């Protein structure tokens, strides 16, 4: 009788252990699926951040290029302005020289008239 009781207890213990093992397997599978989902989300976020970062770097490069174009344009305009200023200064100098020549000629004529 004791063997039979002991055998029944062992069967119950084994059955309970098998049930516990099955529950653990199910929990383990659930945890694996959760982890897998978290990992997938993390990879998506990494990809999104990389894309945003690449876009920002591209935009920065475009702005740098625009700045270079603007700088070149400003340099060109400054050079043109300086060249034009030099031209105007020469014209003014030529005009002054011309006036001085006329003044000298007038003085010479006056001197000739007074003689």
PDB file of C-alpha atoms in Angstrom:
ATOM      1  CA  UNK A   1       0.000   0.000   0.000  1.00  0.00           C
ATOM      2  CA  UNK A   2       2.785   2.404   0.888  1.00  0.00           C
ATOM      3  CA  UNK A   3       4.481   1.752  -2.419  1.00  0.00           C
ATOM      4  CA  UNK A   4       1.271   2.487  -4.234  1.00  0.00           C
ATOM      5  CA  UNK A   5       0.781   5.733  -2.249  1.00  0.00           C
ATOM      6  CA  UNK A   6       4.414   6.644  -2.816  1.00  0.00           C
ATOM      7  CA  UNK A   7       4.011   5.872  -6.543  1.00  0.00           C
ATOM      8  CA  UNK A   8       0.874   8.045  -6.733  1.00  0.00           C
ATOM      9  CA  UNK A   9       2.703  10.901  -4.974  1.00  0.00           C
ATOM     10  CA  UNK A  10       5.602  10.557  -7.402  1.00  0.00           C
ATOM     11  CA  UNK A  11       3.196  10.591 -10.359  1.00  0.00           C
ATOM     12  CA  UNK A  12       1.572  13.784  -8.977  1.00  0.00           C
ATOM     13  CA  UNK A  13       4.968  15.377  -8.371  1.00  0.00           C
ATOM     14  CA  UNK A  14       6.138  14.441 -11.870  1.00  0.00           C
ATOM     15  CA  UNK A  15       2.876  15.721 -13.349  1.00  0.00           C
ATOM     16  CA  UNK A  16       3.222  19.012 -11.408  1.00  0.00           C
ATOM     17  CA  UNK A  17       6.847  19.352 -12.494  1.00  0.00           C
ATOM     18  CA  UNK A  18       5.861  18.742 -16.118  1.00  0.00           C
ATOM     19  CA  UNK A  19       3.144  21.413 -15.824  1.00  0.00           C
ATOM     20  CA  UNK A  20       5.650  23.832 -14.252  1.00  0.00           C
ATOM     21  CA  UNK A  21       8.111  23.073 -17.023  1.00  0.00           C
ATOM     22  CA  UNK A  22       5.430  23.747 -19.662  1.00  0.00           C
ATOM     23  CA  UNK A  23       4.563  27.081 -17.971  1.00  0.00           C
ATOM     24  CA  UNK A  24       8.257  28.020 -17.910  1.00  0.00           C
ATOM     25  CA  UNK A  25       8.583  27.180 -21.609  1.00  0.00           C
ATOM     26  CA  UNK A  26       5.560  29.367 -22.400  1.00  0.00           C
ATOM     27  CA  UNK A  27       6.923  32.241 -20.252  1.00  0.00           C
ATOM     28  CA  UNK A  28      10.334  31.869 -21.857  1.00  0.00           C
ATOM     29  CA  UNK A  29       8.809  32.007 -25.343  1.00  0.00           C
ATOM     30  CA  UNK A  30       6.778  35.105 -24.372  1.00  0.00           C
ATOM     31  CA  UNK A  31       9.906  36.817 -23.033  1.00  0.00           C
ATOM     32  CA  UNK A  32      11.805  35.943 -26.213  1.00  0.00           C
ATOM     33  CA  UNK A  33       9.034  37.466 -28.328  1.00  0.00           C
ATOM     34  CA  UNK A  34       9.012  40.627 -26.171  1.00  0.00           C
ATOM     35  CA  UNK A  35      12.784  40.911 -26.471  1.00  0.00           C
ATOM     36  CA  UNK A  36      12.613  40.367 -30.203  1.00  0.00           C
ATOM     37  CA  UNK A  37       9.987  43.121 -30.545  1.00  0.00           C
ATOM     38  CA  UNK A  38      12.095  45.507 -28.435  1.00  0.00           C
ATOM     39  CA  UNK A  39      15.168  44.703 -30.517  1.00  0.00           C
ATOM     40  CA  UNK A  40      13.233  45.327 -33.732  1.00  0.00           C
ATOM     41  CA  UNK A  41      11.961  48.685 -32.404  1.00  0.00           C
ATOM     42  CA  UNK A  42      15.503  49.620 -31.413  1.00  0.00           C
ATOM     43  CA  UNK A  43      16.791  48.833 -34.912  1.00  0.00           C
ATOM     44  CA  UNK A  44      13.980  50.914 -36.446  1.00  0.00           C
ATOM     45  CA  UNK A  45      14.896  53.851 -34.169  1.00  0.00           C
ATOM     46  CA  UNK A  46      18.570  53.503 -35.092  1.00  0.00           C
ATOM     47  CA  UNK A  47      17.676  53.537 -38.785  1.00  0.00           C
ATOM     48  CA  UNK A  48      15.414  56.552 -38.301  1.00  0.00           C
ATOM     49  CA  UNK A  49      18.131  58.457 -36.411  1.00  0.00           C
ATOM     50  CA  UNK A  50      20.724  57.571 -39.034  1.00  0.00           C
ATOM     51  CA  UNK A  51      18.426  58.815 -41.782  1.00  0.00           C
ATOM     52  CA  UNK A  52      17.727  62.065 -39.907  1.00  0.00           C
ATOM     53  CA  UNK A  53      21.427  62.528 -39.224  1.00  0.00           C
ATOM     54  CA  UNK A  54      22.285  61.968 -42.895  1.00  0.00           C
ATOM     55  CA  UNK A  55      19.605  64.473 -43.935  1.00  0.00           C
ATOM     56  CA  UNK A  56      20.962  67.062 -41.508  1.00  0.00           C
ATOM     57  CA  UNK A  57      24.509  66.579 -42.772  1.00  0.00           C
ATOM     58  CA  UNK A  58      23.278  66.952 -46.336  1.00  0.00           C
ATOM     59  CA  UNK A  59      21.407  70.156 -45.427  1.00  0.00           C
ATOM     60  CA  UNK A  60      24.504  71.524 -43.687  1.00  0.00           C
ATOM     61  CA  UNK A  61      26.555  70.755 -46.796  1.00  0.00           C
ATOM     62  CA  UNK A  62      23.983  72.519 -48.989  1.00  0.00           C
ATOM     63  CA  UNK A  63      24.066  75.574 -46.710  1.00  0.00           C
ATOM     64  CA  UNK A  64      27.874  75.577 -46.763  1.00  0.00           C
ATOM     65  CA  UNK A  65      27.767  75.491 -50.559  1.00  0.00           C
ATOM     66  CA  UNK A  66      25.273  78.381 -50.606  1.00  0.00           C
ATOM     67  CA  UNK A  67      27.528  80.345 -48.261  1.00  0.00           C
ATOM     68  CA  UNK A  68      30.484  79.736 -50.570  1.00  0.00           C
ATOM     69  CA  UNK A  69      28.480  80.979 -53.551  1.00  0.00           C
ATOM     70  CA  UNK A  70      27.412  84.080 -51.621  1.00  0.00           C
ATOM     71  CA  UNK A  71      30.992  84.743 -50.521  1.00  0.00           C
ATOM     72  CA  UNK A  72      32.240  84.429 -54.098  1.00  0.00           C
ATOM     73  CA  UNK A  73      29.495  86.734 -55.317  1.00  0.00           C
ATOM     74  CA  UNK A  74      30.322  89.296 -52.622  1.00  0.00           C
ATOM     75  CA  UNK A  75      34.031  89.103 -53.473  1.00  0.00           C
ATOM     76  CA  UNK A  76      33.226  89.603 -57.145  1.00  0.00           C
ATOM     77  CA  UNK A  77      30.981  92.566 -56.357  1.00  0.00           C
ATOM     78  CA  UNK A  78      33.654  94.110 -54.115  1.00  0.00           C
ATOM     79  CA  UNK A  79      36.267  93.682 -56.835  1.00  0.00           C
ATOM     80  CA  UNK A  80      33.970  95.259 -59.389  1.00  0.00           C
ATOM     81  CA  UNK A  81      33.223  98.097 -56.993  1.00  0.00           C
ATOM     82  CA  UNK A  82      36.941  98.688 -56.367  1.00  0.00           C
ATOM     83  CA  UNK A  83      37.673  98.612 -60.093  1.00  0.00           C
ATOM     84  CA  UNK A  84      34.874 101.065 -60.778  1.00  0.00           C
ATOM     85  CA  UNK A  85      36.085 103.309 -57.948  1.00  0.00           C
ATOM     86  CA  UNK A  86      39.604 103.293 -59.405  1.00  0.00           C
ATOM     87  CA  UNK A  87      38.179 104.157 -62.819  1.00  0.00           C
ATOM     88  CA  UNK A  88      36.164 107.042 -61.340  1.00  0.00           C
ATOM     89  CA  UNK A  89      39.210 108.304 -59.439  1.00  0.00           C
ATOM     90  CA  UNK A  90      41.239 108.305 -62.684  1.00  0.00           C
ATOM     91  CA  UNK A  91      38.429 110.130 -64.463  1.00  0.00           C
ATOM     92  CA  UNK A  92      38.309 112.706 -61.682  1.00  0.00           C
ATOM     93  CA  UNK A  93      42.088 113.096 -61.847  1.00  0.00           C
ATOM     94  CA  UNK A  94      41.953 113.476 -65.620  1.00  0.00           C
ATOM     95  CA  UNK A  95      39.234 116.094 -65.263  1.00  0.00           C
ATOM     96  CA  UNK A  96      41.299 118.015 -62.714  1.00  0.00           C
ATOM     97  CA  UNK A  97      44.348 117.846 -64.933  1.00  0.00           C
ATOM     98  CA  UNK A  98      42.288 119.074 -67.847  1.00  0.00           C
ATOM     99  CA  UNK A  99      40.926 121.998 -65.807  1.00  0.00           C
ATOM    100  CA  UNK A 100      44.413 122.891 -64.641  1.00  0.00           C
ATOM    101  CA  UNK A 101      45.584 122.920 -68.238  1.00  0.00           C
ATOM    102  CA  UNK A 102      42.702 125.206 -69.177  1.00  0.00           C
ATOM    103  CA  UNK A 103      43.504 127.494 -66.261  1.00  0.00           C
ATOM    104  CA  UNK A 104      47.147 127.667 -67.342  1.00  0.00           C
ATOM    105  CA  UNK A 105      46.119 128.486 -70.896  1.00  0.00           C
ATOM    106  CA  UNK A 106      43.781 131.227 -69.682  1.00  0.00           C
ATOM    107  CA  UNK A 107      46.548 132.697 -67.551  1.00  0.00           C
ATOM    108  CA  UNK A 108      48.925 132.619 -70.491  1.00  0.00           C
ATOM    109  CA  UNK A 109      46.367 134.405 -72.631  1.00  0.00           C
ATOM    110  CA  UNK A 110      45.848 137.026 -69.945  1.00  0.00           C
ATOM    111  CA  UNK A 111      49.593 137.528 -69.664  1.00  0.00           C
ATOM    112  CA  UNK A 112      49.847 137.928 -73.417  1.00  0.00           C
ATOM    113  CA  UNK A 113      47.007 140.479 -73.373  1.00  0.00           C
ATOM    114  CA  UNK A 114      48.629 142.519 -70.601  1.00  0.00           C
ATOM    115  CA  UNK A 115      51.956 142.681 -72.451  1.00  0.00           C
TER     116      UNK A 115
END
